[in-house]
Coordinates of N, CA, C and O in Angstrom, one line a residue:
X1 N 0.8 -1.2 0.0 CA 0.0 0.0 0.0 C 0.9 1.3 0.0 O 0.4 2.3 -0.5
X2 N 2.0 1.2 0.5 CA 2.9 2.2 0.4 C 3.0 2.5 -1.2 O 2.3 3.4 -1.4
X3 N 3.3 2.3 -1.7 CA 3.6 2.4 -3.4 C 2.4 3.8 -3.7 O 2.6 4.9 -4.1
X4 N 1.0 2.8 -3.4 CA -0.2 3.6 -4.0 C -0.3 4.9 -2.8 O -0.7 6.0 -3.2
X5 N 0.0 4.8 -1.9 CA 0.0 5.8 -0.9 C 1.0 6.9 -1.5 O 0.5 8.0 -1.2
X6 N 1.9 7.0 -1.9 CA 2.9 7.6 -2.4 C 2.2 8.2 -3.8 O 2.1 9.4 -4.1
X7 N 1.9 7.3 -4.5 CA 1.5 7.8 -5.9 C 0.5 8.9 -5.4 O 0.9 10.0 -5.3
X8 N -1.3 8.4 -4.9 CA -1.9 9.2 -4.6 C -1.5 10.8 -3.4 O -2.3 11.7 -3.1
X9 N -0.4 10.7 -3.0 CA 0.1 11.6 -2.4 C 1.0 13.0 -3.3 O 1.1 14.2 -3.0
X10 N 1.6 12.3 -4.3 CA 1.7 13.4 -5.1 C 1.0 14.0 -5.9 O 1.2 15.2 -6.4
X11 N -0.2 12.8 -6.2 CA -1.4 13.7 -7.2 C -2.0 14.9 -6.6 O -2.3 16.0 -7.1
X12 N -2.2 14.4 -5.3 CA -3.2 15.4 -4.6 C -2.1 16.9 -4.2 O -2.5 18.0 -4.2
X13 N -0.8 16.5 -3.7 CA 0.3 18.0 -4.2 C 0.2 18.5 -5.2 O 0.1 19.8 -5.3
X14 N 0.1 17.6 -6.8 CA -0.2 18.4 -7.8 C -1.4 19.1 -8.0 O -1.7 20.2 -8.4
X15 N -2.2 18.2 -7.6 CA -3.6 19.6 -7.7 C -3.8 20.6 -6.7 O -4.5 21.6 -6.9
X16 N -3.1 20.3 -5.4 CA -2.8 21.6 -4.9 C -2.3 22.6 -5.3 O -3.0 23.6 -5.5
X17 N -1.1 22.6 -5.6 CA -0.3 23.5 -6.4 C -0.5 24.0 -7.6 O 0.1 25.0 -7.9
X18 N -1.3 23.4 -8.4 CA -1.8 23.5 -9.7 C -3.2 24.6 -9.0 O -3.4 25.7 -9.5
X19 N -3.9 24.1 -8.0 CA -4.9 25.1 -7.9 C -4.8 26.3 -7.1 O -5.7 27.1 -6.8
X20 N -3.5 26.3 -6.7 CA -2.9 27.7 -5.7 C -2.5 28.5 -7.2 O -3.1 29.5 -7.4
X21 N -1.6 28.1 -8.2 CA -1.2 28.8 -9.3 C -2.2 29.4 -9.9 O -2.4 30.5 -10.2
X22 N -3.0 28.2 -10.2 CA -4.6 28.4 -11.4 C -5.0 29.9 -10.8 O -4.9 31.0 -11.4
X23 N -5.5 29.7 -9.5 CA -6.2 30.8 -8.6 C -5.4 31.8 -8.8 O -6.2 32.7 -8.7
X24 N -4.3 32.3 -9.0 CA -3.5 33.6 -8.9 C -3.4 34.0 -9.6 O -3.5 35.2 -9.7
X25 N -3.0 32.7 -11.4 CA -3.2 33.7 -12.4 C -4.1 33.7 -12.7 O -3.8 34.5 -13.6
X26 N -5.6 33.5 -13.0 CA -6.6 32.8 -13.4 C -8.5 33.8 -12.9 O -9.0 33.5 -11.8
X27 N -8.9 34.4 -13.3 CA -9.7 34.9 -12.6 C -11.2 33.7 -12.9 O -12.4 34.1 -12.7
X28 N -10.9 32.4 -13.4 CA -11.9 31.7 -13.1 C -12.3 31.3 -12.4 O -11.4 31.1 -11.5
X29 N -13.2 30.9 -12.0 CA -13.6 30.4 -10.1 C -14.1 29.3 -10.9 O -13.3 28.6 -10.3
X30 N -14.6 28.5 -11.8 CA -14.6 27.0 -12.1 C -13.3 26.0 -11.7 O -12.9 25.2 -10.8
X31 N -12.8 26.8 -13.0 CA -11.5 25.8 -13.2 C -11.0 25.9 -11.7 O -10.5 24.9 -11.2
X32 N -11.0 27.2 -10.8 CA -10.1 26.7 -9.4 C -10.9 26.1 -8.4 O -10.2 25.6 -7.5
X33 N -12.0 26.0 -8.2 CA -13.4 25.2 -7.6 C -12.7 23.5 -8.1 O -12.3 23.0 -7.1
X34 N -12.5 22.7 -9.0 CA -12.5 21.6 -9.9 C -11.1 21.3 -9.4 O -10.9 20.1 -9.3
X35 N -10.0 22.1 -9.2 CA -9.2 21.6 -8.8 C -8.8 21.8 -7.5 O -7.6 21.7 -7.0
X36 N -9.6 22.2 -6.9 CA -9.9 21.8 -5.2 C -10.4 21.1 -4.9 O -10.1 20.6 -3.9
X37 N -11.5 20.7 -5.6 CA -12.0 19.6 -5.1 C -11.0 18.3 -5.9 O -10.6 17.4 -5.1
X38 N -10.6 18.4 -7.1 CA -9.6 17.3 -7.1 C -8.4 16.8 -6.4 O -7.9 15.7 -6.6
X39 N -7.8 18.1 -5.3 CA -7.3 18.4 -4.4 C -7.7 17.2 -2.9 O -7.0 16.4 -2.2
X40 N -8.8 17.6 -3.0 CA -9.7 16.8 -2.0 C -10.1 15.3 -1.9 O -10.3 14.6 -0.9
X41 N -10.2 15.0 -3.3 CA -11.1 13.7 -3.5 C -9.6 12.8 -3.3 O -9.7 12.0 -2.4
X42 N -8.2 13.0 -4.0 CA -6.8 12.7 -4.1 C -6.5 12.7 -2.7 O -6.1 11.6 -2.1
X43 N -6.6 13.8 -2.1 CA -6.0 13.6 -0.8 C -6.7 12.9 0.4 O -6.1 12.5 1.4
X44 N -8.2 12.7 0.1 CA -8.6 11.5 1.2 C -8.3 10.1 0.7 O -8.1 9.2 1.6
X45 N -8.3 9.7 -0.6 CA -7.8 8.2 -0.8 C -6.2 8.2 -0.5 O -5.7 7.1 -0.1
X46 N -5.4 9.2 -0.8 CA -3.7 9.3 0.3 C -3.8 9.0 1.4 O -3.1 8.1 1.8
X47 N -4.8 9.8 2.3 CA -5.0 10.0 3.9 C -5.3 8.0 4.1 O -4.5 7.2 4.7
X48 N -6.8 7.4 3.3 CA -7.0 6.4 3.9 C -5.7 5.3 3.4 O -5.6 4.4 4.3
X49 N -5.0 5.2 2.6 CA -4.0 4.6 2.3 C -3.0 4.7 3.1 O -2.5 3.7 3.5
X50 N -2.5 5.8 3.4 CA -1.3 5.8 4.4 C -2.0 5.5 5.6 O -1.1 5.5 6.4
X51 N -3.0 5.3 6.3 CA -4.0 4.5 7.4 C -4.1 3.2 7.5 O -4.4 2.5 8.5
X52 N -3.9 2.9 6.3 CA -4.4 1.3 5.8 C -3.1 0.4 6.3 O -3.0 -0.6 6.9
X53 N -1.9 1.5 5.5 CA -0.5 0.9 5.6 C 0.1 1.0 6.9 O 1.1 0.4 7.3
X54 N -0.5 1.8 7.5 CA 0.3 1.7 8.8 C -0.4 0.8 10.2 O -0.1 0.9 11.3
X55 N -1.4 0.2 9.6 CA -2.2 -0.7 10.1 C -1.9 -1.9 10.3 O -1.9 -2.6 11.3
X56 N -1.7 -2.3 8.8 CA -1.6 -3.9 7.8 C -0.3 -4.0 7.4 O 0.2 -5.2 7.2
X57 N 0.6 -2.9 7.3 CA 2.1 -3.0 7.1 C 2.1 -3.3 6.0 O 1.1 -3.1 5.3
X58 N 3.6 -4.1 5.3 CA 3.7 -4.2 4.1 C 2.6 -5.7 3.5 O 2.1 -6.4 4.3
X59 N 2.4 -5.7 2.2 CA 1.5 -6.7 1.6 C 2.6 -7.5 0.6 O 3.5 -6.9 -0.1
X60 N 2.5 -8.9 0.7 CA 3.4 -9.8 0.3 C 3.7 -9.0 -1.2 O 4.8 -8.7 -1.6
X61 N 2.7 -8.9 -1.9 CA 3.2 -8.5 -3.0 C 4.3 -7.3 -3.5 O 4.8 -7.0 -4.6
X62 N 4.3 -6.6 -1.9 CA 5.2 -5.3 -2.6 C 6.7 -5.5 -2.0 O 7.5 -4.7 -1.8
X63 N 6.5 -7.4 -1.8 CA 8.0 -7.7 -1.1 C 8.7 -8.2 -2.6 O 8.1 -8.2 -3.6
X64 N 10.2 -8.7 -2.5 CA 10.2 -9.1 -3.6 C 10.9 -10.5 -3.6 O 11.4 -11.1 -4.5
X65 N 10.7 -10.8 -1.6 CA 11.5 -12.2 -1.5 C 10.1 -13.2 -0.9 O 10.4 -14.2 -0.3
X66 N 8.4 -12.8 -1.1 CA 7.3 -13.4 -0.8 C 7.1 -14.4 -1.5 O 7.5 -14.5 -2.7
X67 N 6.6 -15.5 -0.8 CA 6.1 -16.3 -1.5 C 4.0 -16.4 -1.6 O 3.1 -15.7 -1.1
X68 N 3.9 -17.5 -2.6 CA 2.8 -17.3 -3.0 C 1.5 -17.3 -1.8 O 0.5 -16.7 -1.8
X69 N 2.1 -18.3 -0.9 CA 1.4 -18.7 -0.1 C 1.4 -17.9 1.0 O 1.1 -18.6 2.0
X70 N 1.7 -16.6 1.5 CA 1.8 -15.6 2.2 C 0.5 -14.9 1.8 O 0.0 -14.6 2.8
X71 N -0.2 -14.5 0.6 CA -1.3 -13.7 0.3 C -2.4 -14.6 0.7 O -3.4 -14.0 1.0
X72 N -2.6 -15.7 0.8 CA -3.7 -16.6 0.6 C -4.0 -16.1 2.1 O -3.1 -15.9 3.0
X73 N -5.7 -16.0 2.3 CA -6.1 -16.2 3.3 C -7.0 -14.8 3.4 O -7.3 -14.2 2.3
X74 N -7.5 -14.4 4.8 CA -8.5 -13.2 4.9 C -7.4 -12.1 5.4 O -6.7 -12.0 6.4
X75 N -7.7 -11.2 4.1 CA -6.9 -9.8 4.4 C -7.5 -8.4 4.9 O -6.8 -7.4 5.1
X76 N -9.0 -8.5 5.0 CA -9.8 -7.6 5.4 C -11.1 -8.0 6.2 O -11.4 -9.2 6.5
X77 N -11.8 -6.5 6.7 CA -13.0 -7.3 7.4 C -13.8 -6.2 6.7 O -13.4 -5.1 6.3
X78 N -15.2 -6.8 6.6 CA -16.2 -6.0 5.8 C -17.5 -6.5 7.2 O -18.0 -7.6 7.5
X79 N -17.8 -5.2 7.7 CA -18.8 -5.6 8.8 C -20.9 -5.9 8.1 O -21.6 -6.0 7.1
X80 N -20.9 -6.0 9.1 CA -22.7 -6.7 8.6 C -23.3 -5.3 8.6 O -23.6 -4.9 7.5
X81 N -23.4 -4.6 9.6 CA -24.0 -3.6 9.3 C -23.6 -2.3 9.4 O -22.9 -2.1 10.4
X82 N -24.0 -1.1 8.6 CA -23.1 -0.1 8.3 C -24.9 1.3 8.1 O -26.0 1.1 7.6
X83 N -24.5 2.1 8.5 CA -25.4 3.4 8.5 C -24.9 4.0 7.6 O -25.7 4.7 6.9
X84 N -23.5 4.1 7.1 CA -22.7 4.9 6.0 C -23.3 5.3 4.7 O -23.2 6.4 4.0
X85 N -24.1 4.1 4.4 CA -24.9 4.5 2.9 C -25.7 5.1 3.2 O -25.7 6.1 2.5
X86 N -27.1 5.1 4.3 CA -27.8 5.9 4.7 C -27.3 7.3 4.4 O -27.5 8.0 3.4
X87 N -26.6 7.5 5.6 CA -25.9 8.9 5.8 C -25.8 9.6 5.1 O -26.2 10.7 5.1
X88 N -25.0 8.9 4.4 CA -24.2 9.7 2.5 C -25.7 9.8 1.9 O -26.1 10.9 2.2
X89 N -26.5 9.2 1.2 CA -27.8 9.3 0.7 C -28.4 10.2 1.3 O -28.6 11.1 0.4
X90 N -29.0 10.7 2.6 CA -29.8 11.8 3.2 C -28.3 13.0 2.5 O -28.5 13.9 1.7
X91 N -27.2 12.7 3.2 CA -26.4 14.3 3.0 C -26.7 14.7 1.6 O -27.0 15.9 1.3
X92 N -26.6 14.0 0.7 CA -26.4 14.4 -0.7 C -28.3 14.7 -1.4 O -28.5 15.3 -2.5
X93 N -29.4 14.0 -0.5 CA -30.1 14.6 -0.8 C -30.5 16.3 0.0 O -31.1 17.1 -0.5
X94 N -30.1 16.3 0.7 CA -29.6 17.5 1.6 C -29.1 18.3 0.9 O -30.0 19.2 0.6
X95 N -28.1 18.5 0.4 CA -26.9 18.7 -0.4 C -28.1 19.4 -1.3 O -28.5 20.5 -1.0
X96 N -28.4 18.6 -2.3 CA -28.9 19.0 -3.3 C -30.3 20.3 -3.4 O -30.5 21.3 -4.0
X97 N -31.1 19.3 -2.3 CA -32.1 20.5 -1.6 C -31.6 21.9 -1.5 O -32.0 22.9 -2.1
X98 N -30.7 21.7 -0.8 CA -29.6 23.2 0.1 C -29.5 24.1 -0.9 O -29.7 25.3 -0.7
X99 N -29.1 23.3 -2.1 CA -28.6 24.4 -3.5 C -29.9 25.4 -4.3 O -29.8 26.3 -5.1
X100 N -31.2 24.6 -3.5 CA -32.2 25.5 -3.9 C -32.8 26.1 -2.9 O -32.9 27.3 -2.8
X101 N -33.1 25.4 -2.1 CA -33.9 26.3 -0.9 C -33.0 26.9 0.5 O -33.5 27.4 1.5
X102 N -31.3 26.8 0.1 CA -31.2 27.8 1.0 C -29.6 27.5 2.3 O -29.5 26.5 3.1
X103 N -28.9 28.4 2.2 CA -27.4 27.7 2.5 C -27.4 27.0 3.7 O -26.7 26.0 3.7
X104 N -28.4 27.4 5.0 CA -28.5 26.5 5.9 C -28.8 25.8 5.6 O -28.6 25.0 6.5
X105 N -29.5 24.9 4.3 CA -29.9 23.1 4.6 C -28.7 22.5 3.8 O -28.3 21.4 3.7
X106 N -28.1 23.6 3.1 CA -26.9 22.9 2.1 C -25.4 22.6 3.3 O -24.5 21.8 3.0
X107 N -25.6 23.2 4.6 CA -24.2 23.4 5.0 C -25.2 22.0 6.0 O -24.3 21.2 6.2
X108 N -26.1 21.7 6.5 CA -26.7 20.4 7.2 C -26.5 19.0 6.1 O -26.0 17.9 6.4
X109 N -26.9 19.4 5.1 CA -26.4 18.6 4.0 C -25.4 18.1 3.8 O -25.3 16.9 3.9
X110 N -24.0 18.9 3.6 CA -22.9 18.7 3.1 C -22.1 18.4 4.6 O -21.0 17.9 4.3
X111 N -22.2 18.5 5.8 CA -22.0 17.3 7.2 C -22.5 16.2 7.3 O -22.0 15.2 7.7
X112 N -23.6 16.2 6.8 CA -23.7 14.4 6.7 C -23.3 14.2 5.4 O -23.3 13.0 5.2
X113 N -23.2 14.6 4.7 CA -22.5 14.1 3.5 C -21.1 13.6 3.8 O -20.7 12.4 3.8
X114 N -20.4 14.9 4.3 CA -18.9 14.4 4.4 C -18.5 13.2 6.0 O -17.6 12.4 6.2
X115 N -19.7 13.6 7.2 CA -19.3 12.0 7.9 C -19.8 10.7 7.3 O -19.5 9.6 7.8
X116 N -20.7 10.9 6.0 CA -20.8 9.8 5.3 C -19.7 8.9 4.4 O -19.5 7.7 4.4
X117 N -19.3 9.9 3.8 CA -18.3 9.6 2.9 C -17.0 9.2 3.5 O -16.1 8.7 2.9
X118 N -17.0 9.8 5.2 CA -15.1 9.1 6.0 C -15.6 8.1 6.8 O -14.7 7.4 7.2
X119 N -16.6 7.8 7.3 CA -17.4 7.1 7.5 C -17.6 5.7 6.6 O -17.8 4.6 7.1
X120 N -17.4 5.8 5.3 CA -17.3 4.7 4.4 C -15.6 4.5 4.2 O -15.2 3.4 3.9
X121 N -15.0 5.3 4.3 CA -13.6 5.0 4.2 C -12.7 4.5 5.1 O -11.6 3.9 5.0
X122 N -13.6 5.1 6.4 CA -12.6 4.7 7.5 C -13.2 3.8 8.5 O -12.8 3.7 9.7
X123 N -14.1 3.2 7.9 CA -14.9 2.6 9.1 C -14.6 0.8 9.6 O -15.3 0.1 10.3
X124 N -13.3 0.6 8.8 CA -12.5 -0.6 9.2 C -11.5 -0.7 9.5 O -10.8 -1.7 9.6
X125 N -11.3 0.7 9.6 CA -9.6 0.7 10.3 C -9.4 0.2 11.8 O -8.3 -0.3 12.1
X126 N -10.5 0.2 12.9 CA -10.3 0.3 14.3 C -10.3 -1.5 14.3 O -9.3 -2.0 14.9
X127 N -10.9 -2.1 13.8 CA -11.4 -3.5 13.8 C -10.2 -4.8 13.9 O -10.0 -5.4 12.9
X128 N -9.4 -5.2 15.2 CA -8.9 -6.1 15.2 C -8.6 -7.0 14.0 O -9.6 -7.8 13.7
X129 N -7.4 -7.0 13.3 CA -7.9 -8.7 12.7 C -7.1 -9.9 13.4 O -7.3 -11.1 13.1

């Protein structure tokens, strides 16, 4: 996971930097909106990755003296029941409401949106294996 942790960690610098530049010279508010949020979307799959790896440590595959029979077996847990999809579904109908009727339901919205969405990302990290 280190590898991918590394990769998605420079993407999400380049769209930083790319959207601190964009914004300075740029008097578009799109294009620097799109690259903060690409800033964002990059830097929480870095965040859950470098979480993952420091959890689970290295994975046979990114050794280069592993054998086959080191991968076999249960490498994760996927629990029974989860509120996460709820959550994210109300925020983003929230979300969407908000954008018409009004910034208080949009800013109630977009909080259960986003504990839905780290909530789906991080909600197997604490879990013994």
């Amino acid at each position: 996971m280190k590898a991918e942790a590394w990769l998605f960690t420079g993407t999400a610098l380049f769209f930083g930097a790319t959207a601190v530049v964009y914004r300075l010279l740029s008097a578009d508010p799109a294009g620097s909106s799109a690259l903060c949020v690409s800033f964002l979307m990059s830097a929480l799959v870095a965040a859950f990755l470098w979480r993952r790896h420091q959890r689970g440590g290295e994975r046979p595959e990114d050794r280069d003296d592993a054998e086959v029979a080191e991968a076999s077996g249960r490498r994760t847990f996927f629990p029974d029941r989860s509120y996460h999809p709820v959550l994210t579904a109300v925020g983003a109908a929230l979300t969407a409401l908000g954008v018409v009727q009004g910034l208080w339901l949009f800013l109630i919205g977009f909080g259960a949106l986003a504990s839905g969405i780290l909530g789906f990302a991080f909600q197997n990290l604490d879990h013994p294996e």
